Amino acid sequence: MKIIFIDTETTGLSADNNDVVQIAGYVTENRNVLDSFNLKCQPLNWGSIHPKAVEVTHPHQTYDQVIAEFKTYDHPTVSLETLKGIFDKHKEVDEKFIFAGQNTPFDWRFLVAFWSKNNRTGGSLSDYFNTSITYDLMDLTKPLKNMGILNVPNVKLGTIIEALDIKVN
């Protein structure tokens, strides 16, 4: 069973109105990393870039600097084709990946919208993923926090990494 950990960065909180500007992740099998990706793409709707989203994803840059950076990114259709290529490279016939990450409902909504907005060659995201199973770190850490086993102020990924003293490259 292959698990694909995915994180998206977006221009806001609405998958319908805002766009993905980055999709990063790992393809894993039996705890081994098979592949990694970090795709950056321009938003389709330049008018829907929320200043708060820019502040969260690029805290050390001005809004204008981030917009200039976005303009250097690939067109989203190019990023989607690259992502499909990665999926196709690792998918066996009749295999479905497990979607995993931190706050997976958010990332899944945006990935589905990204796929829908930019897919020009056919195929569905559900061709690749088992849509009835996801692994979400938040689902694992919330009960630990609520029971007092994990003493953290929130279950954001950065907070969890820090609390568990995980070193990130």
JSON list of C-alpha atoms in Angstrom, two decimals, residues 21-142:
[
{"chain": "A", "resi": 21, "resn": "VAL", "atom": "CA", "xyz": [0.09, 27.91, -5.40]},
{"chain": "A", "resi": 22, "resn": "GLN", "atom": "CA", "xyz": [2.14, 25.00, -4.05]},
{"chain": "A", "resi": 23, "resn": "ILE", "atom": "CA", "xyz": [1.72, 21.24, -3.75]},
{"chain": "A", "resi": 24, "resn": "ALA", "atom": "CA", "xyz": [4.43, 19.33, -1.94]},
{"chain": "A", "resi": 25, "resn": "GLY", "atom": "CA", "xyz": [4.65, 15.80, -0.74]},
{"chain": "A", "resi": 26, "resn": "TYR", "atom": "CA", "xyz": [6.14, 12.36, -0.46]},
{"chain": "A", "resi": 27, "resn": "VAL", "atom": "CA", "xyz": [5.21, 9.06, -2.07]},
{"chain": "A", "resi": 28, "resn": "THR", "atom": "CA", "xyz": [5.86, 6.28, 0.44]},
{"chain": "A", "resi": 29, "resn": "GLU", "atom": "CA", "xyz": [5.55, 2.53, 0.66]},
{"chain": "A", "resi": 30, "resn": "ASN", "atom": "CA", "xyz": [6.30, 0.41, 3.72]},
{"chain": "A", "resi": 31, "resn": "ARG", "atom": "CA", "xyz": [7.81, 3.45, 5.48]},
{"chain": "A", "resi": 32, "resn": "ASN", "atom": "CA", "xyz": [10.21, 4.08, 2.59]},
{"chain": "A", "resi": 33, "resn": "VAL", "atom": "CA", "xyz": [10.14, 7.33, 0.64]},
{"chain": "A", "resi": 34, "resn": "LEU", "atom": "CA", "xyz": [9.88, 6.49, -3.06]},
{"chain": "A", "resi": 35, "resn": "ASP", "atom": "CA", "xyz": [9.62, 10.03, -4.37]},
{"chain": "A", "resi": 36, "resn": "SER", "atom": "CA", "xyz": [9.14, 13.62, -3.31]},
{"chain": "A", "resi": 37, "resn": "PHE", "atom": "CA", "xyz": [7.76, 16.66, -5.07]},
{"chain": "A", "resi": 38, "resn": "ASN", "atom": "CA", "xyz": [7.44, 20.39, -4.54]},
{"chain": "A", "resi": 39, "resn": "LEU", "atom": "CA", "xyz": [5.40, 22.02, -7.29]},
{"chain": "A", "resi": 40, "resn": "LYS", "atom": "CA", "xyz": [4.80, 25.74, -7.37]},
{"chain": "A", "resi": 41, "resn": "CYS", "atom": "CA", "xyz": [2.18, 27.17, -9.68]},
{"chain": "A", "resi": 42, "resn": "GLN", "atom": "CA", "xyz": [0.60, 30.48, -10.49]},
{"chain": "A", "resi": 43, "resn": "PRO", "atom": "CA", "xyz": [-2.94, 31.09, -9.28]},
{"chain": "A", "resi": 44, "resn": "LEU", "atom": "CA", "xyz": [-5.64, 31.09, -11.92]},
{"chain": "A", "resi": 45, "resn": "ASN", "atom": "CA", "xyz": [-7.57, 33.87, -10.20]},
{"chain": "A", "resi": 46, "resn": "TRP", "atom": "CA", "xyz": [-5.05, 36.62, -9.46]},
{"chain": "A", "resi": 47, "resn": "GLY", "atom": "CA", "xyz": [-7.82, 38.79, -8.00]},
{"chain": "A", "resi": 48, "resn": "SER", "atom": "CA", "xyz": [-8.61, 36.35, -5.20]},
{"chain": "A", "resi": 49, "resn": "ILE", "atom": "CA", "xyz": [-5.24, 36.32, -3.46]},
{"chain": "A", "resi": 50, "resn": "HIS", "atom": "CA", "xyz": [-6.06, 36.98, 0.18]},
{"chain": "A", "resi": 51, "resn": "PRO", "atom": "CA", "xyz": [-3.50, 39.14, 2.05]},
{"chain": "A", "resi": 52, "resn": "LYS", "atom": "CA", "xyz": [-3.79, 36.94, 5.16]},
{"chain": "A", "resi": 53, "resn": "ALA", "atom": "CA", "xyz": [-2.89, 33.83, 3.12]},
{"chain": "A", "resi": 54, "resn": "VAL", "atom": "CA", "xyz": [0.18, 35.63, 1.80]},
{"chain": "A", "resi": 55, "resn": "GLU", "atom": "CA", "xyz": [1.12, 36.65, 5.33]},
{"chain": "A", "resi": 56, "resn": "VAL", "atom": "CA", "xyz": [0.81, 33.08, 6.61]},
{"chain": "A", "resi": 57, "resn": "THR", "atom": "CA", "xyz": [2.72, 31.40, 3.77]},
{"chain": "A", "resi": 58, "resn": "HIS", "atom": "CA", "xyz": [5.36, 34.12, 3.24]},
{"chain": "A", "resi": 59, "resn": "PRO", "atom": "CA", "xyz": [5.79, 35.88, 6.60]},
{"chain": "A", "resi": 60, "resn": "HIS", "atom": "CA", "xyz": [9.06, 37.61, 5.69]},
{"chain": "A", "resi": 61, "resn": "GLN", "atom": "CA", "xyz": [7.93, 39.09, 2.37]},
{"chain": "A", "resi": 62, "resn": "THR", "atom": "CA", "xyz": [5.62, 41.90, 1.38]},
{"chain": "A", "resi": 63, "resn": "TYR", "atom": "CA", "xyz": [2.45, 41.23, -0.55]},
{"chain": "A", "resi": 64, "resn": "ASP", "atom": "CA", "xyz": [4.01, 42.72, -3.72]},
{"chain": "A", "resi": 65, "resn": "GLN", "atom": "CA", "xyz": [7.12, 40.55, -3.34]},
{"chain": "A", "resi": 66, "resn": "VAL", "atom": "CA", "xyz": [4.98, 37.43, -3.08]},
{"chain": "A", "resi": 67, "resn": "ILE", "atom": "CA", "xyz": [2.91, 38.36, -6.13]},
{"chain": "A", "resi": 68, "resn": "ALA", "atom": "CA", "xyz": [6.15, 38.88, -8.09]},
{"chain": "A", "resi": 69, "resn": "GLU", "atom": "CA", "xyz": [7.34, 35.47, -6.90]},
{"chain": "A", "resi": 70, "resn": "PHE", "atom": "CA", "xyz": [4.04, 33.82, -7.91]},
{"chain": "A", "resi": 71, "resn": "LYS", "atom": "CA", "xyz": [4.55, 35.18, -11.45]},
{"chain": "A", "resi": 72, "resn": "THR", "atom": "CA", "xyz": [7.75, 33.09, -11.73]},
{"chain": "A", "resi": 73, "resn": "TYR", "atom": "CA", "xyz": [5.89, 29.85, -10.94]},
{"chain": "A", "resi": 74, "resn": "ASP", "atom": "CA", "xyz": [4.71, 27.37, -13.57]},
{"chain": "A", "resi": 75, "resn": "HIS", "atom": "CA", "xyz": [1.25, 27.61, -15.06]},
{"chain": "A", "resi": 76, "resn": "PRO", "atom": "CA", "xyz": [-1.04, 25.34, -13.00]},
{"chain": "A", "resi": 77, "resn": "THR", "atom": "CA", "xyz": [-1.73, 23.02, -15.95]},
{"chain": "A", "resi": 78, "resn": "VAL", "atom": "CA", "xyz": [2.02, 22.31, -16.12]},
{"chain": "A", "resi": 79, "resn": "SER", "atom": "CA", "xyz": [2.10, 21.55, -12.38]},
{"chain": "A", "resi": 80, "resn": "LEU", "atom": "CA", "xyz": [-0.92, 19.28, -12.70]},
{"chain": "A", "resi": 81, "resn": "GLU", "atom": "CA", "xyz": [0.68, 17.29, -15.53]},
{"chain": "A", "resi": 82, "resn": "THR", "atom": "CA", "xyz": [3.86, 16.94, -13.46]},
{"chain": "A", "resi": 83, "resn": "LEU", "atom": "CA", "xyz": [1.81, 15.73, -10.49]},
{"chain": "A", "resi": 84, "resn": "LYS", "atom": "CA", "xyz": [-0.05, 13.23, -12.67]},
{"chain": "A", "resi": 85, "resn": "GLY", "atom": "CA", "xyz": [3.29, 11.99, -13.97]},
{"chain": "A", "resi": 86, "resn": "ILE", "atom": "CA", "xyz": [4.49, 11.35, -10.42]},
{"chain": "A", "resi": 87, "resn": "PHE", "atom": "CA", "xyz": [1.29, 9.52, -9.58]},
{"chain": "A", "resi": 88, "resn": "ASP", "atom": "CA", "xyz": [1.45, 7.45, -12.79]},
{"chain": "A", "resi": 89, "resn": "LYS", "atom": "CA", "xyz": [5.08, 6.56, -12.14]},
{"chain": "A", "resi": 90, "resn": "HIS", "atom": "CA", "xyz": [4.20, 4.92, -8.82]},
{"chain": "A", "resi": 91, "resn": "LYS", "atom": "CA", "xyz": [0.70, 3.56, -9.46]},
{"chain": "A", "resi": 92, "resn": "GLU", "atom": "CA", "xyz": [0.26, -0.12, -10.18]},
{"chain": "A", "resi": 93, "resn": "VAL", "atom": "CA", "xyz": [-2.76, -1.34, -12.15]},
{"chain": "A", "resi": 94, "resn": "ASP", "atom": "CA", "xyz": [-5.90, -1.19, -9.97]},
{"chain": "A", "resi": 95, "resn": "GLU", "atom": "CA", "xyz": [-3.93, 0.38, -7.11]},
{"chain": "A", "resi": 96, "resn": "LYS", "atom": "CA", "xyz": [-5.28, 3.31, -5.12]},
{"chain": "A", "resi": 97, "resn": "PHE", "atom": "CA", "xyz": [-3.07, 5.51, -2.97]},
{"chain": "A", "resi": 98, "resn": "ILE", "atom": "CA", "xyz": [-3.88, 6.54, 0.59]},
{"chain": "A", "resi": 99, "resn": "PHE", "atom": "CA", "xyz": [-4.03, 10.32, 1.05]},
{"chain": "A", "resi": 100, "resn": "ALA", "atom": "CA", "xyz": [-2.21, 11.56, 4.15]},
{"chain": "A", "resi": 101, "resn": "GLY", "atom": "CA", "xyz": [-1.14, 14.81, 5.76]},
{"chain": "A", "resi": 102, "resn": "GLN", "atom": "CA", "xyz": [-1.97, 17.45, 8.33]},
{"chain": "A", "resi": 103, "resn": "ASN", "atom": "CA", "xyz": [-5.56, 18.70, 8.14]},
{"chain": "A", "resi": 104, "resn": "THR", "atom": "CA", "xyz": [-6.31, 16.50, 5.13]},
{"chain": "A", "resi": 105, "resn": "PRO", "atom": "CA", "xyz": [-9.88, 17.75, 4.53]},
{"chain": "A", "resi": 106, "resn": "PHE", "atom": "CA", "xyz": [-8.46, 21.19, 3.67]},
{"chain": "A", "resi": 107, "resn": "ASP", "atom": "CA", "xyz": [-5.74, 19.84, 1.37]},
{"chain": "A", "resi": 108, "resn": "TRP", "atom": "CA", "xyz": [-8.08, 17.34, -0.26]},
{"chain": "A", "resi": 109, "resn": "ARG", "atom": "CA", "xyz": [-10.69, 20.05, -1.04]},
{"chain": "A", "resi": 110, "resn": "PHE", "atom": "CA", "xyz": [-8.03, 22.21, -2.64]},
{"chain": "A", "resi": 111, "resn": "LEU", "atom": "CA", "xyz": [-6.46, 19.33, -4.55]},
{"chain": "A", "resi": 112, "resn": "VAL", "atom": "CA", "xyz": [-9.85, 18.33, -5.95]},
{"chain": "A", "resi": 113, "resn": "ALA", "atom": "CA", "xyz": [-10.56, 21.94, -6.99]},
{"chain": "A", "resi": 114, "resn": "PHE", "atom": "CA", "xyz": [-7.04, 22.30, -8.48]},
{"chain": "A", "resi": 115, "resn": "TRP", "atom": "CA", "xyz": [-7.57, 19.09, -10.46]},
{"chain": "A", "resi": 116, "resn": "SER", "atom": "CA", "xyz": [-10.97, 20.22, -11.70]},
{"chain": "A", "resi": 117, "resn": "LYS", "atom": "CA", "xyz": [-9.84, 23.73, -12.68]},
{"chain": "A", "resi": 118, "resn": "ASN", "atom": "CA", "xyz": [-6.70, 22.61, -14.53]},
{"chain": "A", "resi": 119, "resn": "ASN", "atom": "CA", "xyz": [-7.34, 19.11, -15.88]},
{"chain": "A", "resi": 120, "resn": "ARG", "atom": "CA", "xyz": [-7.15, 19.19, -19.66]},
{"chain": "A", "resi": 121, "resn": "THR", "atom": "CA", "xyz": [-6.26, 15.57, -20.39]},
{"chain": "A", "resi": 122, "resn": "GLY", "atom": "CA", "xyz": [-8.99, 13.64, -18.60]},
{"chain": "A", "resi": 123, "resn": "GLY", "atom": "CA", "xyz": [-8.91, 11.32, -15.64]},
{"chain": "A", "resi": 124, "resn": "SER", "atom": "CA", "xyz": [-10.11, 11.92, -12.15]},
{"chain": "A", "resi": 125, "resn": "LEU", "atom": "CA", "xyz": [-8.32, 12.33, -8.85]},
{"chain": "A", "resi": 126, "resn": "SER", "atom": "CA", "xyz": [-10.36, 9.36, -7.59]},
{"chain": "A", "resi": 127, "resn": "ASP", "atom": "CA", "xyz": [-8.58, 7.26, -10.24]},
{"chain": "A", "resi": 128, "resn": "TYR", "atom": "CA", "xyz": [-5.51, 7.58, -8.01]},
{"chain": "A", "resi": 129, "resn": "PHE", "atom": "CA", "xyz": [-6.79, 7.71, -4.42]},
{"chain": "A", "resi": 130, "resn": "ASN", "atom": "CA", "xyz": [-8.91, 5.53, -2.21]},
{"chain": "A", "resi": 131, "resn": "THR", "atom": "CA", "xyz": [-11.40, 8.20, -1.19]},
{"chain": "A", "resi": 132, "resn": "SER", "atom": "CA", "xyz": [-12.71, 6.26, 1.81]},
{"chain": "A", "resi": 133, "resn": "ILE", "atom": "CA", "xyz": [-9.39, 6.25, 3.71]},
{"chain": "A", "resi": 134, "resn": "THR", "atom": "CA", "xyz": [-7.16, 9.16, 4.77]},
{"chain": "A", "resi": 135, "resn": "TYR", "atom": "CA", "xyz": [-4.44, 9.46, 7.38]},
{"chain": "A", "resi": 136, "resn": "ASP", "atom": "CA", "xyz": [-4.56, 12.81, 9.14]},
{"chain": "A", "resi": 137, "resn": "LEU", "atom": "CA", "xyz": [-2.03, 13.80, 11.80]},
{"chain": "A", "resi": 138, "resn": "MET", "atom": "CA", "xyz": [-4.63, 16.13, 13.34]},
{"chain": "A", "resi": 139, "resn": "ASP", "atom": "CA", "xyz": [-6.96, 13.17, 13.91]},
{"chain": "A", "resi": 140, "resn": "LEU", "atom": "CA", "xyz": [-4.15, 11.45, 15.80]},
{"chain": "A", "resi": 141, "resn": "THR", "atom": "CA", "xyz": [-2.96, 14.42, 17.84]},
{"chain": "A", "resi": 142, "resn": "LYS", "atom": "CA", "xyz": [-6.28, 15.98, 18.90]}
]
